[in-house]
mmCIF file with all atom_site columns, C-alpha atoms in Angstrom:
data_model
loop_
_atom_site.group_PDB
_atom_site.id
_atom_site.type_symbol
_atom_site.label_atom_id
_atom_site.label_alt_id
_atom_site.label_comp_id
_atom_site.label_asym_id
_atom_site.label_entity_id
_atom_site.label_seq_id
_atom_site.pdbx_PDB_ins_code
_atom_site.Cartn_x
_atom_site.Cartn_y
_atom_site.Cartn_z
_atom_site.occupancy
_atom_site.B_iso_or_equiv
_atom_site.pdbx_formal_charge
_atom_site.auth_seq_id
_atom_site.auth_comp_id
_atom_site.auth_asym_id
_atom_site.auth_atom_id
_atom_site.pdbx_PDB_model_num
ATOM 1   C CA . UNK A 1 1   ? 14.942  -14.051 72.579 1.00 29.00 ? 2   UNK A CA 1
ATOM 2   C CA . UNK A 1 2   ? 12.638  -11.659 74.699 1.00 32.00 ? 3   UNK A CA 1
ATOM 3   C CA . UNK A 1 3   ? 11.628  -9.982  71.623 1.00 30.00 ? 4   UNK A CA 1
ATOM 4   C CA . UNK A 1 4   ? 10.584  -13.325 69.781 1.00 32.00 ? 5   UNK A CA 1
ATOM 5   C CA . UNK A 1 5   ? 8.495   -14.198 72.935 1.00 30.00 ? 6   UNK A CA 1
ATOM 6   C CA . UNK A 1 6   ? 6.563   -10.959 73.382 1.00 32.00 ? 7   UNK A CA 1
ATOM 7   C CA . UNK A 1 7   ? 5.315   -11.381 69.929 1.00 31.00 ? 8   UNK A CA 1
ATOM 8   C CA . UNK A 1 8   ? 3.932   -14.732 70.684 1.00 34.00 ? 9   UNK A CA 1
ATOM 9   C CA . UNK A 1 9   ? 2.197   -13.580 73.327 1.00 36.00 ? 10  UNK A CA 1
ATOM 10  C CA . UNK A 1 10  ? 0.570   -10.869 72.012 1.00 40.00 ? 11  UNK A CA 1
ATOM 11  C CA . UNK A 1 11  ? -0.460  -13.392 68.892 1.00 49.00 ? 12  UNK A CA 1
ATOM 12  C CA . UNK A 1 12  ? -2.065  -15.940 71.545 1.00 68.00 ? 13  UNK A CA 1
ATOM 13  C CA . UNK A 1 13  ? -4.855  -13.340 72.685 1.00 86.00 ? 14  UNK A CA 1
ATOM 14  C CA . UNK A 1 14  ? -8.091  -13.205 72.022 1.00 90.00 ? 15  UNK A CA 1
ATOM 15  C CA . UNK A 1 15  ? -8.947  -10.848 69.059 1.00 92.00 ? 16  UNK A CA 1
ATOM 16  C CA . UNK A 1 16  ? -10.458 -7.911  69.522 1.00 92.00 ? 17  UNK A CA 1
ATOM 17  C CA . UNK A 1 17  ? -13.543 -7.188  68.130 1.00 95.00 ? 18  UNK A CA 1
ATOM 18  C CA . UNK A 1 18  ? -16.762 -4.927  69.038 1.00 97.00 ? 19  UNK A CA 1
ATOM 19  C CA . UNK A 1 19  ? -19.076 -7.299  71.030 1.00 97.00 ? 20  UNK A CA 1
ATOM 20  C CA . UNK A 1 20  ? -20.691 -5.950  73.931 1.00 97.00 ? 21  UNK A CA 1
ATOM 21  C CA . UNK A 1 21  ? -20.244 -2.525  73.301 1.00 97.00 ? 22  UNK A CA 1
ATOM 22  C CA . UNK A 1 22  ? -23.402 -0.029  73.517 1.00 97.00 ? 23  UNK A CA 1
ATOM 23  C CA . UNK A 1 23  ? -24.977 1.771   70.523 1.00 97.00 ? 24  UNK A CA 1
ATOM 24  C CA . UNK A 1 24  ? -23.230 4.920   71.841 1.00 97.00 ? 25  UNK A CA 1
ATOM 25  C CA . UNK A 1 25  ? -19.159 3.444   71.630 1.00 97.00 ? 26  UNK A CA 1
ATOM 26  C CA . UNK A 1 26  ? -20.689 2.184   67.981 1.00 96.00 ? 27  UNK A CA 1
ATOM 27  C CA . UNK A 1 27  ? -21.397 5.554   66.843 1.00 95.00 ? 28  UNK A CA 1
ATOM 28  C CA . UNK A 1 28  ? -17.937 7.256   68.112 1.00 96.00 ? 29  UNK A CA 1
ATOM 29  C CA . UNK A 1 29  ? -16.042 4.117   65.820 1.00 94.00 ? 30  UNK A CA 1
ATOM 30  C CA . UNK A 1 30  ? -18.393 4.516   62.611 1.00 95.00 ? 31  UNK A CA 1
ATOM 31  C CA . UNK A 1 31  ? -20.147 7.332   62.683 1.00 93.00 ? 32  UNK A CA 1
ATOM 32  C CA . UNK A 1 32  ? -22.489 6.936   59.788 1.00 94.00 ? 33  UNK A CA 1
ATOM 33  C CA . UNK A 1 33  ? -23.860 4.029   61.391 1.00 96.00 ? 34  UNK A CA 1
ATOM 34  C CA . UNK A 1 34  ? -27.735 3.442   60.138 1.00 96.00 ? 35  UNK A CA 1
ATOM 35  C CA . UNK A 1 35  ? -30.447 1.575   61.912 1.00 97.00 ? 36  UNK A CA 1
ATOM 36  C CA . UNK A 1 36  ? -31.583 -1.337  59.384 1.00 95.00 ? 37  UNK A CA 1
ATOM 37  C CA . UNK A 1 37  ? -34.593 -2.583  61.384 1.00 97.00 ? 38  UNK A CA 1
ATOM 38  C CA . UNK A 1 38  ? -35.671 -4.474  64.062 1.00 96.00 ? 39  UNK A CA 1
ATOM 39  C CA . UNK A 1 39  ? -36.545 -8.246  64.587 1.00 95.00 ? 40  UNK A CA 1
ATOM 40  C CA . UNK A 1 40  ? -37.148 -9.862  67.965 1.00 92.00 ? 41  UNK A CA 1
ATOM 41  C CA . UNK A 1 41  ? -36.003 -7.866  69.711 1.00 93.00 ? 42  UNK A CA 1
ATOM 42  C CA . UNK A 1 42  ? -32.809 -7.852  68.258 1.00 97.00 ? 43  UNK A CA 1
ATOM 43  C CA . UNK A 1 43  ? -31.830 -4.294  66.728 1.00 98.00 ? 44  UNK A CA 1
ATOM 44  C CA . UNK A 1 44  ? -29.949 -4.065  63.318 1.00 98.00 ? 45  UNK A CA 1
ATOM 45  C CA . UNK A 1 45  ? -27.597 -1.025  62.146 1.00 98.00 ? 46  UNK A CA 1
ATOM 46  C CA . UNK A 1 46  ? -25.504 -1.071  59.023 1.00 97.00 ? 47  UNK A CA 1
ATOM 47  C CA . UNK A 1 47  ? -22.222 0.790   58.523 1.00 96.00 ? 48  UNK A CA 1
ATOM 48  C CA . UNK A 1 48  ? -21.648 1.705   54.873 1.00 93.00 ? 49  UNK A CA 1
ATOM 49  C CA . UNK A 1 49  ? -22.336 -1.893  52.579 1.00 89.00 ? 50  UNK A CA 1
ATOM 50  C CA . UNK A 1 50  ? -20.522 -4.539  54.370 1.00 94.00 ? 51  UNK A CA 1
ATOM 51  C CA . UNK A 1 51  ? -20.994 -4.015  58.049 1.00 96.00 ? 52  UNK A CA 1
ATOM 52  C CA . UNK A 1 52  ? -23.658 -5.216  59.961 1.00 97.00 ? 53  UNK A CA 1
ATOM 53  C CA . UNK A 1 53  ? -24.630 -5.004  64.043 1.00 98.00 ? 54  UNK A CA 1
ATOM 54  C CA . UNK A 1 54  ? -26.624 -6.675  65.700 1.00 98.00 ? 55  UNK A CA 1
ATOM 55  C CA . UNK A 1 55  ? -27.598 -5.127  69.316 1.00 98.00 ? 56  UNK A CA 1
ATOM 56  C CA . UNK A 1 56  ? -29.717 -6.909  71.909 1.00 97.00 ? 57  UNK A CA 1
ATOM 57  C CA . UNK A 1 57  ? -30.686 -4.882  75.406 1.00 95.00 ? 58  UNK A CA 1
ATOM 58  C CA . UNK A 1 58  ? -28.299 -2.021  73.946 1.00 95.00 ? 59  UNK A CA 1
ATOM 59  C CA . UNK A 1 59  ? -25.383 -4.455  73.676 1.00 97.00 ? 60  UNK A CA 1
ATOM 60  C CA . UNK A 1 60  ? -23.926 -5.237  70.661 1.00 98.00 ? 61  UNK A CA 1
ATOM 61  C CA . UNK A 1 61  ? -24.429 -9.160  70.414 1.00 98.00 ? 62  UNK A CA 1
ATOM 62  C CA . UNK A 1 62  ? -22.759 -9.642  66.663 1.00 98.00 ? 63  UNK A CA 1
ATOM 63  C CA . UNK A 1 63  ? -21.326 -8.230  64.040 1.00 97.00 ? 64  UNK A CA 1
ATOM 64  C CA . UNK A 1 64  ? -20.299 -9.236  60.491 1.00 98.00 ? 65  UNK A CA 1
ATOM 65  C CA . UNK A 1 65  ? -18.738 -8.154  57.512 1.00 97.00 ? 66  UNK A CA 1
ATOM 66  C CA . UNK A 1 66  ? -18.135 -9.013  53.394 1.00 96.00 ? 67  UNK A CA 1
ATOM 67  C CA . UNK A 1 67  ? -15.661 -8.693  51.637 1.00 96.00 ? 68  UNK A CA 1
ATOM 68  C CA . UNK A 1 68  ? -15.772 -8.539  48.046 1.00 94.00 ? 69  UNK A CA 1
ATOM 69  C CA . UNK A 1 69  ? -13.297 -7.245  45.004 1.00 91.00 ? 70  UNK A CA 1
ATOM 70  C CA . UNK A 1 70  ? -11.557 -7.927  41.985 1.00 90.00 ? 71  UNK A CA 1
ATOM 71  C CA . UNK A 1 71  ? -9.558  -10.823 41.432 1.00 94.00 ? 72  UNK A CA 1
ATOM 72  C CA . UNK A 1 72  ? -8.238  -13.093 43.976 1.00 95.00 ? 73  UNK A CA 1
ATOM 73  C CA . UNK A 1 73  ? -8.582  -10.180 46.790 1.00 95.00 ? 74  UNK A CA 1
ATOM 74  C CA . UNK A 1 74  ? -11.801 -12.163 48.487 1.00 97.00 ? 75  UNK A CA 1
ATOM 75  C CA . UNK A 1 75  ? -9.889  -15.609 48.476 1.00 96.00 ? 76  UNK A CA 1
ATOM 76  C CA . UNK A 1 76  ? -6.604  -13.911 49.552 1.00 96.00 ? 77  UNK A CA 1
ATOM 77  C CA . UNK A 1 77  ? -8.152  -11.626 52.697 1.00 96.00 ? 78  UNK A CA 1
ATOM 78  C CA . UNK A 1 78  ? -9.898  -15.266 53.579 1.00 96.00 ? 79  UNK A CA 1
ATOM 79  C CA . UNK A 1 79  ? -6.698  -16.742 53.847 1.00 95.00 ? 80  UNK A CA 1
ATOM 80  C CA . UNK A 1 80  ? -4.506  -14.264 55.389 1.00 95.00 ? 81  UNK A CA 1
ATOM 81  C CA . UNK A 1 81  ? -7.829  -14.039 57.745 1.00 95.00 ? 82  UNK A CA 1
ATOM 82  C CA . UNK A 1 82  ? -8.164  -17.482 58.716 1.00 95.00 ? 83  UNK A CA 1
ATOM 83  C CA . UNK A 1 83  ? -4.072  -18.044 59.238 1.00 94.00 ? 84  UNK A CA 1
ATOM 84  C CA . UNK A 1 84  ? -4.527  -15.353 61.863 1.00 93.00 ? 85  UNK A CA 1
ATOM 85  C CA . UNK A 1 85  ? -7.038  -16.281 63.588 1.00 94.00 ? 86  UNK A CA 1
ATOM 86  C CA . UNK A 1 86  ? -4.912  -19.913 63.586 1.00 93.00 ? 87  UNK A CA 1
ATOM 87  C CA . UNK A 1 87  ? -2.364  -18.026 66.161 1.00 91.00 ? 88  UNK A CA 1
ATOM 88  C CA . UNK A 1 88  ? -4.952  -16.431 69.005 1.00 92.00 ? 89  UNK A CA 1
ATOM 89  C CA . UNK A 1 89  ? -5.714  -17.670 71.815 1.00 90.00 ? 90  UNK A CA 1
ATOM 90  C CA . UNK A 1 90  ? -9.039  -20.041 70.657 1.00 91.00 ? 91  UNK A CA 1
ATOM 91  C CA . UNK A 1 91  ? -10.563 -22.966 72.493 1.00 92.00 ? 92  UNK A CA 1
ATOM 92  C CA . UNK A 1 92  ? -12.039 -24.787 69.645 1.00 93.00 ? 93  UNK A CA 1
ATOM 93  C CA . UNK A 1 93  ? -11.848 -24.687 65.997 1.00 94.00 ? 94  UNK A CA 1
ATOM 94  C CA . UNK A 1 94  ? -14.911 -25.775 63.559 1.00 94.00 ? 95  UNK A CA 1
ATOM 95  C CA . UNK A 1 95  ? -14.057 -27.158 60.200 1.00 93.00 ? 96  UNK A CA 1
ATOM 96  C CA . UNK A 1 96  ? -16.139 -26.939 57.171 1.00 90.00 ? 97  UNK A CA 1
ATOM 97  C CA . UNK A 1 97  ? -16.432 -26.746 53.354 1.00 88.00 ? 98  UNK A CA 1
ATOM 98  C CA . UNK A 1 98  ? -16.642 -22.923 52.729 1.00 92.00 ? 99  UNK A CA 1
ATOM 99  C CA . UNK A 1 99  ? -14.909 -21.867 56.343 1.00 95.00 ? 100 UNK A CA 1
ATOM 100 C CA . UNK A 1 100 ? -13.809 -22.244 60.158 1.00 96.00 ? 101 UNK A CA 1
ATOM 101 C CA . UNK A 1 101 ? -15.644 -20.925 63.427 1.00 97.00 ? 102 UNK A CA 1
ATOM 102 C CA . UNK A 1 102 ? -13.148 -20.393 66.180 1.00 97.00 ? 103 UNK A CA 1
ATOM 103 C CA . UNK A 1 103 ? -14.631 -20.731 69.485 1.00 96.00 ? 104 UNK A CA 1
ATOM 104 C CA . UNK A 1 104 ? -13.032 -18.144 72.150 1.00 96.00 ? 105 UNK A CA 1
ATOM 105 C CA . UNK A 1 105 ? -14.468 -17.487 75.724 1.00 94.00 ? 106 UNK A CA 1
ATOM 106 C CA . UNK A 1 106 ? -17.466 -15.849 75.398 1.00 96.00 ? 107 UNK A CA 1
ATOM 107 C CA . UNK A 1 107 ? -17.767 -15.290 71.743 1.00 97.00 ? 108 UNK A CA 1
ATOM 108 C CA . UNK A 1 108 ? -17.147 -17.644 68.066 1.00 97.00 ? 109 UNK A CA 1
ATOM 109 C CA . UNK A 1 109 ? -15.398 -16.317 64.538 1.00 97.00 ? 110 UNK A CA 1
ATOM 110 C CA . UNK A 1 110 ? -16.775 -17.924 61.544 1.00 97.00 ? 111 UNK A CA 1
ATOM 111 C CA . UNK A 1 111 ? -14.788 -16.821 58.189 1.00 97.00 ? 112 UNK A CA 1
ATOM 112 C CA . UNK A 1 112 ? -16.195 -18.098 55.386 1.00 97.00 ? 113 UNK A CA 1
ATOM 113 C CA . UNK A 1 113 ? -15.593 -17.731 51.310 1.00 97.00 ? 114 UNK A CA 1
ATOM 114 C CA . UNK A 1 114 ? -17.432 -18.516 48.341 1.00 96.00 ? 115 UNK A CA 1
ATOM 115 C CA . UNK A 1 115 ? -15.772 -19.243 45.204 1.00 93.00 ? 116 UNK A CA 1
ATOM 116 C CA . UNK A 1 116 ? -19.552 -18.856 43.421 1.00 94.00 ? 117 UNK A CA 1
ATOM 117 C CA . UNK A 1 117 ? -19.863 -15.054 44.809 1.00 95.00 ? 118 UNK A CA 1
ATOM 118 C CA . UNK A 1 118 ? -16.170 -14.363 45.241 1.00 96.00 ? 119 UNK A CA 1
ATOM 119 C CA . UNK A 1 119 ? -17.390 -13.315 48.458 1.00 97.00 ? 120 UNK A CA 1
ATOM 120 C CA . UNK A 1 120 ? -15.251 -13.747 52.089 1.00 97.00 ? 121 UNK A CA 1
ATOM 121 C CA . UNK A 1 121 ? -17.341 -12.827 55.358 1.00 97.00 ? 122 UNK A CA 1
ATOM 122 C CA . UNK A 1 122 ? -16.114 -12.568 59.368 1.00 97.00 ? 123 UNK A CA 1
ATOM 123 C CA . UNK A 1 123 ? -18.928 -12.908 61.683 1.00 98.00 ? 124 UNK A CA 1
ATOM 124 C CA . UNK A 1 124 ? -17.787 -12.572 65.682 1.00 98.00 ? 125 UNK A CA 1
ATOM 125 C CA . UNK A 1 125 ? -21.194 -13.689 67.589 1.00 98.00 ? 126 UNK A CA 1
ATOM 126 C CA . UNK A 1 126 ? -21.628 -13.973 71.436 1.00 97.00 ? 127 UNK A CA 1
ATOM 127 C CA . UNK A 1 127 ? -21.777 -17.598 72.478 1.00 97.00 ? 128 UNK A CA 1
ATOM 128 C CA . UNK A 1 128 ? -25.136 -18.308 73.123 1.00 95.00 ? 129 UNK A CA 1
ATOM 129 C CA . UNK A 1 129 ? -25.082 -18.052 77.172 1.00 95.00 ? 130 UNK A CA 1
ATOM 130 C CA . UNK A 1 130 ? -24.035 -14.317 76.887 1.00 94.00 ? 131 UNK A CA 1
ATOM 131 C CA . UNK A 1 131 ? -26.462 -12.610 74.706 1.00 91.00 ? 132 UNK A CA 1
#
C-alpha cells in the first residue's frame, strides 16, 4: 500500500524540464550546443536537429523538440507523451485539434502531432509573467 502511494506521488509533480537554467548548465547537458541566432533579444541555440533553446537575460525561457521517424513512432511517442503528462501535477489543460498545453506554475507543455508531417513536438515555455 505504501509502495502504490509513493508512486503516485512522484507521478503528481511537476515535470522536469530545462527552463531557467543559464547557457553554462546548457552546455554541461548537450555539449554540442550551437548558437542559431538572435532575435529581440531573445538568443537561439540548437542541439543536434530537433532541439531548440531559447534564452532571454542568460536564462533559458523555452525549449522545444520534434520528433520524427518511421511508421507510427511520431503518433505513438505523442501518445505515450501526452498520457504522461495527464498524471503530473498541472493546473490547467488546453484542448485542441493537433494537441494539449498543460499549464503548470510558472511554465505551459504544448505536445502537438501532425498526421500531414508525421511530426510530434514538446514545447515547455515560461508563462508569460516569468520570462
Amino acid at each position: 500500500m505504501i509502495f502504490n502511494l509513493n508512486i503516485q506521488a512522484q507521478s503528481k509533480e511537476e515535470p522536469k524540464n530545462n527552463l531557467n537554467k543559464t547557457l553554462e548548465q546548457l552546455q554541461i547537458t548537450f555539449p554540442n550546443l550551437q548558437y542559431w541566432g538572435t532575435n529581440n533579444n531573445v538568443v537561439r541555440y540548437k542541439y543536434e536537429d530537433n532541439i531548440l533553446f531559447e534564452l532571454k537575460n542568460n536564462r533559458v525561457i523555452s525549449e522545444f523538440m520534434t520528433v520524427e521517424g518511421e511508421g507510427n513512432y511520431p503518433y505513438d511517442w505523442y501518445t505515450a507523451m501526452t498520457n504522461a503528462f495527464y498524471k503530473t501535477n498541472y493546473t490547467h489543460i488546453l484542448k485542441g485539434d493537433n494537441g494539449n498545453t498543460f499549464i503548470y506554475s510558472y511554465f505551459s507543455v504544448y505536445i502537438s502531432y501532425s498526421d500531414r508531417s508525421n511530426t510530434a513536438s514538446i514545447m515547455y515555455d515560461l508563462l508569460p509573467k516569468y520570462k
